[in-house]
PDB file of C-alpha atoms in Angstrom:
ATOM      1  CA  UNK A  73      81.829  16.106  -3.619  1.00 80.00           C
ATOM      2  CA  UNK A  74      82.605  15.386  -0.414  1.00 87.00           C
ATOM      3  CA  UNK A  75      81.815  12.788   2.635  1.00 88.00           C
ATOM      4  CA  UNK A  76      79.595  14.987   5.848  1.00 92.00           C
ATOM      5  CA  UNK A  77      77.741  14.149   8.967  1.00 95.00           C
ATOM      6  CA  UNK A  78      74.838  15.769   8.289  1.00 96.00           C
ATOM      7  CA  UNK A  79      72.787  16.661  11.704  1.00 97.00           C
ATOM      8  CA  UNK A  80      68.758  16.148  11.118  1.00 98.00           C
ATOM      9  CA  UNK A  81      66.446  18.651  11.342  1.00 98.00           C
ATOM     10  CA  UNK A  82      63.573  16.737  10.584  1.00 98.00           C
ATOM     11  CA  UNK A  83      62.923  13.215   9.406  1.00 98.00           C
ATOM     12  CA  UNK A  84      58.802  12.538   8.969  1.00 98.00           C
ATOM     13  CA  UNK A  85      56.527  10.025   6.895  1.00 98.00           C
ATOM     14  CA  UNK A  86      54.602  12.075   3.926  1.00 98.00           C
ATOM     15  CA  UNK A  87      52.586   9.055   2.597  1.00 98.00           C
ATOM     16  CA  UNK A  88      52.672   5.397   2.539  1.00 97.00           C
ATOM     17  CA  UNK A  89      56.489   4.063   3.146  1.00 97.00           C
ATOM     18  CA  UNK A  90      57.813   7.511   2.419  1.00 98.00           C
ATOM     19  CA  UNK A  91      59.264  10.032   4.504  1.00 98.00           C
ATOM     20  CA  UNK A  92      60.741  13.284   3.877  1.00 98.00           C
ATOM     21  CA  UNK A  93      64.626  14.058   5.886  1.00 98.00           C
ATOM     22  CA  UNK A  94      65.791  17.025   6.210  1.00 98.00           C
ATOM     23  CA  UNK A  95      69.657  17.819   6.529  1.00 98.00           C
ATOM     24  CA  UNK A  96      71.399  20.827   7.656  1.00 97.00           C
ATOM     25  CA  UNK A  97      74.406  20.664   5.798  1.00 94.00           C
ATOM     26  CA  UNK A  98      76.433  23.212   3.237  1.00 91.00           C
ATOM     27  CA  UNK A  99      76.675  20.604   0.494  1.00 94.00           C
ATOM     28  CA  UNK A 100      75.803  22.367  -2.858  1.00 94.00           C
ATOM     29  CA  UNK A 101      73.602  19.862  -4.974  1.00 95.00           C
ATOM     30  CA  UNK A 102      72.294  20.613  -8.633  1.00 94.00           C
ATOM     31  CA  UNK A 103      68.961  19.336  -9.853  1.00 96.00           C
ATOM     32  CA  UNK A 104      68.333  15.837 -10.401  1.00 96.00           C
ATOM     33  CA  UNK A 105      71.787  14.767  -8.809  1.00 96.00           C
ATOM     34  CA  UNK A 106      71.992  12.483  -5.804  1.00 95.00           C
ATOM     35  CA  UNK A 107      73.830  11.416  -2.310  1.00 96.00           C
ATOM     36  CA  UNK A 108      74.980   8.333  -0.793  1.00 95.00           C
ATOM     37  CA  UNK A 109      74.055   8.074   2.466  1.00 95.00           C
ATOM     38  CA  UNK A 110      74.972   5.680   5.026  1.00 95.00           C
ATOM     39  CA  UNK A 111      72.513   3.354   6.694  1.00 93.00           C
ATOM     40  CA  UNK A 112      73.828   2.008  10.612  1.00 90.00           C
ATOM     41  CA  UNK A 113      76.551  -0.526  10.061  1.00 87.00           C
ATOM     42  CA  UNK A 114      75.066  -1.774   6.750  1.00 87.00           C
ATOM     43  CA  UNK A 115      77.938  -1.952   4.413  1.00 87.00           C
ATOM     44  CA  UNK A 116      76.655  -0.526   1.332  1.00 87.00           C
ATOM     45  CA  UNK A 117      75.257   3.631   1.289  1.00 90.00           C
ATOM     46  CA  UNK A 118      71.495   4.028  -0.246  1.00 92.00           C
ATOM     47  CA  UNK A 119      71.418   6.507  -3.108  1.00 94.00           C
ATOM     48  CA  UNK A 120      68.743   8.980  -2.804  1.00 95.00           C
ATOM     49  CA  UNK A 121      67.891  11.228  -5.169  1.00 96.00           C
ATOM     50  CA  UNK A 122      67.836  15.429  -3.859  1.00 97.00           C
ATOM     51  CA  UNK A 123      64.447  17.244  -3.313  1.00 97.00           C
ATOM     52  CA  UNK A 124      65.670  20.355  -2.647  1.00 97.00           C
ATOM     53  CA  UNK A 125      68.950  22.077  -1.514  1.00 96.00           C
ATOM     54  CA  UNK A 126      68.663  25.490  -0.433  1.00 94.00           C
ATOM     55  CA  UNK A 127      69.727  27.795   2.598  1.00 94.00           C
ATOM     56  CA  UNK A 128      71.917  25.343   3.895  1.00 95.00           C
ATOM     57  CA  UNK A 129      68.988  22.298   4.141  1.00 97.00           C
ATOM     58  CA  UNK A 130      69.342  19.241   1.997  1.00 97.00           C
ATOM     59  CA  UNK A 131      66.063  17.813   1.580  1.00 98.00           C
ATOM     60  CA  UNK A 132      65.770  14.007   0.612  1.00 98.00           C
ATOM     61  CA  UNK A 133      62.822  11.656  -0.151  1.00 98.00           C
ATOM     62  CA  UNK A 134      62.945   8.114   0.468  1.00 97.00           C
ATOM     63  CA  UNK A 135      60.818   5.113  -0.048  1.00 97.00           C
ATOM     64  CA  UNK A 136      61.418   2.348   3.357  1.00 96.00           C
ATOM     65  CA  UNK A 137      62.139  -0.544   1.298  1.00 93.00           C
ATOM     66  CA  UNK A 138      64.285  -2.776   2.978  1.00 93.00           C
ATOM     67  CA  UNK A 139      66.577  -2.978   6.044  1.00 94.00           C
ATOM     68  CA  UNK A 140      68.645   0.436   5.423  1.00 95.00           C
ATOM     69  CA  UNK A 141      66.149   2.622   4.685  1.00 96.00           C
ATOM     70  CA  UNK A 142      64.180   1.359   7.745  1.00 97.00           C
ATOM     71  CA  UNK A 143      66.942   2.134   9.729  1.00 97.00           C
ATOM     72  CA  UNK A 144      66.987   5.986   8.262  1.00 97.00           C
ATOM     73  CA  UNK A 145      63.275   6.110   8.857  1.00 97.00           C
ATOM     74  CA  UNK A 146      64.276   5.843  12.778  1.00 97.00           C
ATOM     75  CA  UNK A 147      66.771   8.699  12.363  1.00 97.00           C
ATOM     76  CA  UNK A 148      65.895  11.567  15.203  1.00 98.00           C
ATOM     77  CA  UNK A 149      65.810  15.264  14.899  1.00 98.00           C
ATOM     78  CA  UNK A 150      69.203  15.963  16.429  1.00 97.00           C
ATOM     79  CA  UNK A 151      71.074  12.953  15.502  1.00 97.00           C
ATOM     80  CA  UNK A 152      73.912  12.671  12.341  1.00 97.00           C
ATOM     81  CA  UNK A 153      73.560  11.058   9.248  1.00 96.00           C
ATOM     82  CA  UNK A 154      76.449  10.100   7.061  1.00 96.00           C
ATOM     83  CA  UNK A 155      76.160  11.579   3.249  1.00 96.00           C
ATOM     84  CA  UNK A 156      78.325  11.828   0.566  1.00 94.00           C
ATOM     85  CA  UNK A 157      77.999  13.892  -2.685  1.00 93.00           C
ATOM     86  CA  UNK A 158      76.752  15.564  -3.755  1.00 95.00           C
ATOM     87  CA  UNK A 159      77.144  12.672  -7.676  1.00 94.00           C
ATOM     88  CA  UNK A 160      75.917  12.421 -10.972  1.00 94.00           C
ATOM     89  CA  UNK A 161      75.096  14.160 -13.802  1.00 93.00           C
ATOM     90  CA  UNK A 162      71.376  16.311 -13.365  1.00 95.00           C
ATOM     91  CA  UNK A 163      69.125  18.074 -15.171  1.00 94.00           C
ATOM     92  CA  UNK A 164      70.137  20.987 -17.416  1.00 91.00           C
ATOM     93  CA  UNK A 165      68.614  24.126 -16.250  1.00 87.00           C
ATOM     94  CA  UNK A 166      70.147  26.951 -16.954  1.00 75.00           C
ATOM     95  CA  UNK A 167      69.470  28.728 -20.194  1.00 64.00           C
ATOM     96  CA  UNK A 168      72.788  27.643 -22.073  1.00 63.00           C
ATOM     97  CA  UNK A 169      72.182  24.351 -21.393  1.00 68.00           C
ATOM     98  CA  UNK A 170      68.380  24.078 -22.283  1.00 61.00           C
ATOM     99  CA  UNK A 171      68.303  27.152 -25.656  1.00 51.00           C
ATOM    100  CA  UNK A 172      64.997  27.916 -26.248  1.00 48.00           C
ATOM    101  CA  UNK A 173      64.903  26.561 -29.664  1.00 39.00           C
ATOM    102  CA  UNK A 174      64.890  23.195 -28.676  1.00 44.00           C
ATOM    103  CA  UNK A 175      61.273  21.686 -29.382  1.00 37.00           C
ATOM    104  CA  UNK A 176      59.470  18.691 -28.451  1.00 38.00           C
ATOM    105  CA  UNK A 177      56.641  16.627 -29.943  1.00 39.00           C
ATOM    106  CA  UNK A 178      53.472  17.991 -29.224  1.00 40.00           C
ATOM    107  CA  UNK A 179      52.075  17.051 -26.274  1.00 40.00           C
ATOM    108  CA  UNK A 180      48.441  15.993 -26.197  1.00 39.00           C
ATOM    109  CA  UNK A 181      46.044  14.530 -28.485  1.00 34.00           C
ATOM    110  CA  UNK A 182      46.884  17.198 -31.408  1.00 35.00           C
ATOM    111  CA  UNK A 183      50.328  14.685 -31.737  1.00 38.00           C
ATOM    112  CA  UNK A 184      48.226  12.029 -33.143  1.00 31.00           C
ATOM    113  CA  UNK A 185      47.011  13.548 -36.094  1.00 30.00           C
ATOM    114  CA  UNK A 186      43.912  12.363 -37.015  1.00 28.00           C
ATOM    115  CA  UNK A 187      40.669  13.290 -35.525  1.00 30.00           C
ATOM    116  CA  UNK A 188      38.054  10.699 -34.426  1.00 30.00           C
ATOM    117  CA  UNK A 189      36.680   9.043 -37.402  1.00 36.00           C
ATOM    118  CA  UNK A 190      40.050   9.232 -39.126  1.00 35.00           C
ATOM    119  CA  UNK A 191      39.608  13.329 -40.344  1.00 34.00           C
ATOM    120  CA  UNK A 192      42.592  14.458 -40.477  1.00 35.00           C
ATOM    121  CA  UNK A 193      43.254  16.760 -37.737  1.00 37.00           C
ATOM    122  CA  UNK A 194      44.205  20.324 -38.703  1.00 35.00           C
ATOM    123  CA  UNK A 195      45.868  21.161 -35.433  1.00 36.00           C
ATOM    124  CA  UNK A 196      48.318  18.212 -36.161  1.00 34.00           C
ATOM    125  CA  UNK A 197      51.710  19.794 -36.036  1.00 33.00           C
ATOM    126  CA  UNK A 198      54.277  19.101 -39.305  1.00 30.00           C
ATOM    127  CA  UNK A 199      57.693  18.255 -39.574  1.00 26.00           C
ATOM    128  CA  UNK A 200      59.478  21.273 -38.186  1.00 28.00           C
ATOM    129  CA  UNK A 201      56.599  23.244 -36.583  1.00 27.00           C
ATOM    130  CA  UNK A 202      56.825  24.356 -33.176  1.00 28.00           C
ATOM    131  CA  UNK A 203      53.640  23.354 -30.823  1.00 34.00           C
ATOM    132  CA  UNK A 204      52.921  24.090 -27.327  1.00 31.00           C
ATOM    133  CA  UNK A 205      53.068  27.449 -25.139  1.00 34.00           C
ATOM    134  CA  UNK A 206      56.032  28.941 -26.998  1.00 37.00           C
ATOM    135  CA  UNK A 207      59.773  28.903 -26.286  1.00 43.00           C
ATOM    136  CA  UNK A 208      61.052  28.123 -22.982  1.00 71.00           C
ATOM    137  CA  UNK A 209      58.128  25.917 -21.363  1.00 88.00           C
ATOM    138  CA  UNK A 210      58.762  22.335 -19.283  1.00 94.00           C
ATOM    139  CA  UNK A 211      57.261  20.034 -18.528  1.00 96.00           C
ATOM    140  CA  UNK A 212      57.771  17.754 -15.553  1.00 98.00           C
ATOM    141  CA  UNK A 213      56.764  14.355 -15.764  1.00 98.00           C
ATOM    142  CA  UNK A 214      57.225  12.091 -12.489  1.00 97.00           C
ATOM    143  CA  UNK A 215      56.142   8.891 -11.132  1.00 97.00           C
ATOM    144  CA  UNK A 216      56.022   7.778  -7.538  1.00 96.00           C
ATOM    145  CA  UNK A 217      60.194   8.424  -5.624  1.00 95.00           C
ATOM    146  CA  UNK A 218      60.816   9.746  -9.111  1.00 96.00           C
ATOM    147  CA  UNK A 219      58.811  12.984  -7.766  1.00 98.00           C
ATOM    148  CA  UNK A 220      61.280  14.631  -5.399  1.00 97.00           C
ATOM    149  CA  UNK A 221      64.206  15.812  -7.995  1.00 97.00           C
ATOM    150  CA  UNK A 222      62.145  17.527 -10.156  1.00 98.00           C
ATOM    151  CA  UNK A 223      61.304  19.945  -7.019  1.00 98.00           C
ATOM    152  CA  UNK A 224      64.469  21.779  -7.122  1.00 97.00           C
ATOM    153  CA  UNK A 225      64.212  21.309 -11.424  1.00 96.00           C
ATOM    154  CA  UNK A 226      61.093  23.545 -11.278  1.00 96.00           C
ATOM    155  CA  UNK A 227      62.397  26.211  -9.046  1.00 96.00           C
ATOM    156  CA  UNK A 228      65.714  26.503 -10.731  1.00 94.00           C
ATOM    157  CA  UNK A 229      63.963  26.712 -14.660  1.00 93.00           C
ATOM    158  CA  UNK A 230      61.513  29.087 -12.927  1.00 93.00           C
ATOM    159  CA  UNK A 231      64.551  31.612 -11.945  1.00 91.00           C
ATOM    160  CA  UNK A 232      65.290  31.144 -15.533  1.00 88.00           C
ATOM    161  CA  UNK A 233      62.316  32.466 -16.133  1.00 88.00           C
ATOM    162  CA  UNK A 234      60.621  28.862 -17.968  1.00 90.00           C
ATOM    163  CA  UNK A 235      57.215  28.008 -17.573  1.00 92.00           C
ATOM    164  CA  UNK A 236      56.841  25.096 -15.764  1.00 95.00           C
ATOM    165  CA  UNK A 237      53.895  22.057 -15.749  1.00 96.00           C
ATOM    166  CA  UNK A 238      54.057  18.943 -14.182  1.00 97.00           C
ATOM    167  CA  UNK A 239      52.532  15.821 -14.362  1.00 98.00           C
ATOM    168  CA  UNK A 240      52.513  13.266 -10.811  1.00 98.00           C
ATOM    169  CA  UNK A 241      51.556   9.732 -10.686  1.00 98.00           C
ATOM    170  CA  UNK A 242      50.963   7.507  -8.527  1.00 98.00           C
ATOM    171  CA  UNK A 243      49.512   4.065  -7.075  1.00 97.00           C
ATOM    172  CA  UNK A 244      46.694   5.153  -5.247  1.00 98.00           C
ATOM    173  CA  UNK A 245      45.794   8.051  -2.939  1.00 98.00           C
ATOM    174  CA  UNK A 246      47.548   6.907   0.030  1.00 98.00           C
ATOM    175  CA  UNK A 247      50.741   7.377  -2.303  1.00 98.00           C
ATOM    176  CA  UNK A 248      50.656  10.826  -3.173  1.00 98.00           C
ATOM    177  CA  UNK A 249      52.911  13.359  -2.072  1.00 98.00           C
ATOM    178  CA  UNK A 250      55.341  16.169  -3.172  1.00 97.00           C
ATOM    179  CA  UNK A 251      51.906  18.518  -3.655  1.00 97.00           C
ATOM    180  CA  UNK A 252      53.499  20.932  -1.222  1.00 97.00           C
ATOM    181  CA  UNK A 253      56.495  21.199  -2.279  1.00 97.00           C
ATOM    182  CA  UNK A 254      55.058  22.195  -6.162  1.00 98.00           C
ATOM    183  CA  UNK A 255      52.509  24.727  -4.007  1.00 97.00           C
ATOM    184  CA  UNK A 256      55.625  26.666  -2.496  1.00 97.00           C
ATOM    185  CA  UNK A 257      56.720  27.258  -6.018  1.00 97.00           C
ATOM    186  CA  UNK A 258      53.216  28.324  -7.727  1.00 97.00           C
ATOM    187  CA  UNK A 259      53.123  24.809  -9.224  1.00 97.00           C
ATOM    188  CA  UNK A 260      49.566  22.876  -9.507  1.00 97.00           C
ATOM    189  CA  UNK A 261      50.609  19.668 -10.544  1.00 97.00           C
ATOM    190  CA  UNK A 262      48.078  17.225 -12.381  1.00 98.00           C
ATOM    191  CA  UNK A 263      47.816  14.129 -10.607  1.00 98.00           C
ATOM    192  CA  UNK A 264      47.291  10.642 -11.948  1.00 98.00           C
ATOM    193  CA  UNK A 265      46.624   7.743  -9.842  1.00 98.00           C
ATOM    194  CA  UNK A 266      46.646   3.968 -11.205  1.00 97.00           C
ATOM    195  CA  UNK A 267      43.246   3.547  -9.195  1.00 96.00           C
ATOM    196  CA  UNK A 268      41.293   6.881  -9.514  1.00 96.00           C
ATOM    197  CA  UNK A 269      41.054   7.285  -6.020  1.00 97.00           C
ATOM    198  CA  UNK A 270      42.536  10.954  -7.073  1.00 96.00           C
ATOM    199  CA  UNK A 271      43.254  13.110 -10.288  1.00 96.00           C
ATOM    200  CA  UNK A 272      42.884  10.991 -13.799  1.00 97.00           C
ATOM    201  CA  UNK A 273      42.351   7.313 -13.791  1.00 98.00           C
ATOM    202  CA  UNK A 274      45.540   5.731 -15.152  1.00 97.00           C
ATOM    203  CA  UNK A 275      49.077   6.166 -16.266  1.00 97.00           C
ATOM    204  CA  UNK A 276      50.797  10.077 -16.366  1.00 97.00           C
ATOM    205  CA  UNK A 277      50.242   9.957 -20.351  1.00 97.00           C
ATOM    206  CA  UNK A 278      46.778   9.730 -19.427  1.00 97.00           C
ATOM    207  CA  UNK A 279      46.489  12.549 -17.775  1.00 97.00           C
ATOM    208  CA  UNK A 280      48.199  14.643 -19.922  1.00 97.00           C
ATOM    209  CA  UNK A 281      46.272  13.570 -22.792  1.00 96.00           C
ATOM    210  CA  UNK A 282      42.833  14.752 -20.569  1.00 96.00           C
ATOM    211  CA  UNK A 283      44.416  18.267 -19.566  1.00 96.00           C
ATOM    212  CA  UNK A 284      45.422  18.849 -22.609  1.00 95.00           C
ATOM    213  CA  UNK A 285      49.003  20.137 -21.753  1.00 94.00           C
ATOM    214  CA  UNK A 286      51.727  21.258 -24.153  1.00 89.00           C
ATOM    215  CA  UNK A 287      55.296  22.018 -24.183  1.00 87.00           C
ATOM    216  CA  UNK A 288      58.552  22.747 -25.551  1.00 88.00           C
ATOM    217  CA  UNK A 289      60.488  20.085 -23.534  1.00 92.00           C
ATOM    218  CA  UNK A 290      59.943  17.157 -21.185  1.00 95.00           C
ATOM    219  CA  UNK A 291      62.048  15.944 -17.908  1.00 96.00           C
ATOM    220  CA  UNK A 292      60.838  12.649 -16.200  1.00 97.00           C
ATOM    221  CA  UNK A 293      61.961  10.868 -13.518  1.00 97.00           C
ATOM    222  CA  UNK A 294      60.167   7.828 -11.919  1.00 96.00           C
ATOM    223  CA  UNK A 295      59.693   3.637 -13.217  1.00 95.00           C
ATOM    224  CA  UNK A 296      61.064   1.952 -15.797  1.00 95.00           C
ATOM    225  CA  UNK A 297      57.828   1.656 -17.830  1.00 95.00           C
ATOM    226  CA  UNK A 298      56.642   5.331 -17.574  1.00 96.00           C
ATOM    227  CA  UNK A 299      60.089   6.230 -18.760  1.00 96.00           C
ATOM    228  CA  UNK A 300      60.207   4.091 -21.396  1.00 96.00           C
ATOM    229  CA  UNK A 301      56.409   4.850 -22.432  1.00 96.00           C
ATOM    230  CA  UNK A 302      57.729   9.077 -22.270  1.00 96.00           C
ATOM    231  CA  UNK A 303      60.651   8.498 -24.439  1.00 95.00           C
ATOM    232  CA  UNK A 304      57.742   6.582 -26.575  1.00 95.00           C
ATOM    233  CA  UNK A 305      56.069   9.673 -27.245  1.00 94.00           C
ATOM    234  CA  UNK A 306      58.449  12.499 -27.025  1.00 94.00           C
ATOM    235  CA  UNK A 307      61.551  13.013 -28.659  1.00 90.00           C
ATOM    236  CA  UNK A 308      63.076  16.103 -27.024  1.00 89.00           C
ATOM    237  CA  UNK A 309      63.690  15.607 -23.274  1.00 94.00           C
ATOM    238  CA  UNK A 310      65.854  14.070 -20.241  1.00 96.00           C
ATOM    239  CA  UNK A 311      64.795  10.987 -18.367  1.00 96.00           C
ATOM    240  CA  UNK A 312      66.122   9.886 -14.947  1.00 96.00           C
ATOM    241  CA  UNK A 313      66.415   6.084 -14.554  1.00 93.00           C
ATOM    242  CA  UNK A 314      66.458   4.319 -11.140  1.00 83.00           C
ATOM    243  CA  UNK A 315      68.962   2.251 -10.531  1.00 77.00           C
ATOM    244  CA  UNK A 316      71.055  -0.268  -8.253  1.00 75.00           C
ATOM    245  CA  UNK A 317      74.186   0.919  -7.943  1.00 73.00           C
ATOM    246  CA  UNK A 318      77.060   0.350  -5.116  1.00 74.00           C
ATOM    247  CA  UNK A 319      79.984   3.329  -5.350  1.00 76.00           C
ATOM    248  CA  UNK A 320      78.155   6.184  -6.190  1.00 75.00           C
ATOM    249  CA  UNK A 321      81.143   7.024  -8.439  1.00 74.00           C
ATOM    250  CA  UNK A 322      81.438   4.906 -12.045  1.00 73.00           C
ATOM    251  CA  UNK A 323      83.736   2.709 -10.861  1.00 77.00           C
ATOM    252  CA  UNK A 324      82.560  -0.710 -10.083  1.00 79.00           C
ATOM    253  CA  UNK A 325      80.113  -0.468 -13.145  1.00 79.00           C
ATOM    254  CA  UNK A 326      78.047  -2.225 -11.579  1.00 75.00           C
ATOM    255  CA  UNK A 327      74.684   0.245 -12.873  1.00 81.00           C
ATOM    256  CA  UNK A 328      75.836   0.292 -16.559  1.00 87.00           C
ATOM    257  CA  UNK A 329      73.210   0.594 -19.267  1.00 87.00           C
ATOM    258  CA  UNK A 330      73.210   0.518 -23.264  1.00 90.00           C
ATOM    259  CA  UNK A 331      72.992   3.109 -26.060  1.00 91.00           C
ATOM    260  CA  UNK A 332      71.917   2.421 -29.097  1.00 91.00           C
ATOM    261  CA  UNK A 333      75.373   1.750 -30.958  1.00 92.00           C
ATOM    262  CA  UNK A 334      76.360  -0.862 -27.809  1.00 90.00           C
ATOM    263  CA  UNK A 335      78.317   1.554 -26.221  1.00 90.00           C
ATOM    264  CA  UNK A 336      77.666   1.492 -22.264  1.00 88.00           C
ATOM    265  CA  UNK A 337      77.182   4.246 -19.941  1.00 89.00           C
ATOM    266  CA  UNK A 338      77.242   4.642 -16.134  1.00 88.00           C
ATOM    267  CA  UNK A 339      73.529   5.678 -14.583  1.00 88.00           C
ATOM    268  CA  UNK A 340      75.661   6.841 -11.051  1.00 85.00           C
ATOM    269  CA  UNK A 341      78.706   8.888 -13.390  1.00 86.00           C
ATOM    270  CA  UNK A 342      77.197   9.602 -16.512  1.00 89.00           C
ATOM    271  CA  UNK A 343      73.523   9.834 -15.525  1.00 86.00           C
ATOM    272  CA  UNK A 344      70.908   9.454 -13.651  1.00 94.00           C
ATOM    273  CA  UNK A 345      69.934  12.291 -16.163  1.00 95.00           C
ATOM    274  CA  UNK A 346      70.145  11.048 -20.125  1.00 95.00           C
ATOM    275  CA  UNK A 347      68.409  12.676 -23.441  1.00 94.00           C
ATOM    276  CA  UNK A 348      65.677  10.660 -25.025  1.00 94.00           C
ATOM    277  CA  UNK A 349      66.845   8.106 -27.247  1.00 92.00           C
ATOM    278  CA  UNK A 350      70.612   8.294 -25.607  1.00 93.00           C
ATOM    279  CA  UNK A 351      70.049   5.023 -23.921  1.00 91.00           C
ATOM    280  CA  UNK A 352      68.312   1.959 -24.702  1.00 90.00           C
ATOM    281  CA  UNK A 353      65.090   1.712 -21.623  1.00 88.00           C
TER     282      UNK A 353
END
């Protein structure tokens, strides 16, 4: 890791209260790690998850939520900004780290399995069968900022040669972005919007359960309840929480969370990236 003035390249608005910097730095980032960046004179750095690090630009996606991020939004091509990282622990893409046998609950209405009118369905999988596409298949599951690490996720399990899905929700139309960014990588995410104004009406279950989709494994990244409602239904995968944190670096513990024996674990150090079930949502 290390602390850069990073000269902008671009800094635009992509949808409602979000904007898309780019950074022309040579900081090497992984998927689903983050940076600290420094806002003006405000005291404390904003984490920000990474879109996309590649050819020496660091993409970032923010939300303009308060005072600091305001301030970034007014950043001009041209200008520095302070970031430091790259931190945390991402999402495992390589093939040692993600081995093909590991299988998740089907995904879909099959995982149910019982039929309408309480048949019993004979699709339903069984303890120890292997549903979906076949070995090596993702799928992405994000919700509103939680969209923009699981860019550079998709493009680094594709050159692992995994078949990748994803799943986007968010608020309303107005909300939606990212779709270009999936495009560029052959991606044609299914959209879910809490309004209908686009894609299925309702939650990013929802519209997986009305595409139908299946896979071997599940990463998400995006609110509290979606990740809680994921972990709900899958039991093979990686979530990546959101949190308020101040150092970046596991030492003021000040962004601890649970695990199920009471143990606690830091979401800057030893996240943002967990396994289902390793910490309590």
């Amino acid at each position: 890791m290390k602390d850069e003035k990073a000269r902008v390249l671009s800094n635009v608005p992509v949808a409602r209260g979000v904007w898309k910097l780019d950074l022309e730095t040579d900081m090497e980032c992984g998927p689903g790690q983050f940076v600290e960046v420094k806002c003006g004179q405000y005291f404390l750095r904003r984490p920000i998850s990474v879109c996309e690090e590649k050819d020496g630009v660091l993409t970032l996606i923010y939300k303009v939520v308060g005072k600091g991020t305001d301030w970034l939004s007014r950043v001009q091509p041209g200008e520095t900004v302070d970031v430091f990282g790259p931190l945390g622990t991402g999402f495992p893409t390589s093939r040692a780290e993600v081995p093909a046998e590991l299988s998740a609950r089907p995904v879909g209405k099959q995982d149910r399995g019982l039929q309408s009118g309480g048949k019993e369905n004979e699709d339903a999988s069984c303890p120890g069968e292997r549903k979906g596409p076949g070995h090596g298949s993702v799928l992405l599951i994000g919700g509103g900022v939680g969209v923009p690490p699981l860019v550079m996720t998709a493009r680094k399990l594709q050159e692992q040669g995994v078949k990748v899905q994803a799943v986007l929700g968010f608020g309303s139309r107005a909300d939606v972005f990212g779709l270009d960014l999936f495009a560029a990588l052959g991606i044609e995410p299914v959209i879910a919007t809490m309004d209908g104004s686009i894609g299925t009406p309702g939650t990013v279950l929802d519209a997986i359960d009305a595409a139908g989709l299946e896979a071997d494994l599940v990463m998400s990244c995006g609110p509290l309840p979606m990740l809680k409602a994921v972990s709900d239904r899958y039991e093979t995968g990686y979530v990546s929480l959101e949190s308020r944190m101040a150092c970046g670096l596991g030492a003021c513990m000040g962004c601890v969370v649970k695990t199920p024996d009471g143990s606690q674990l830091r979401v800057c150090k030893d996240g943002p990236v967990f396994r289902i079930g390793e910490v309590v949502l």
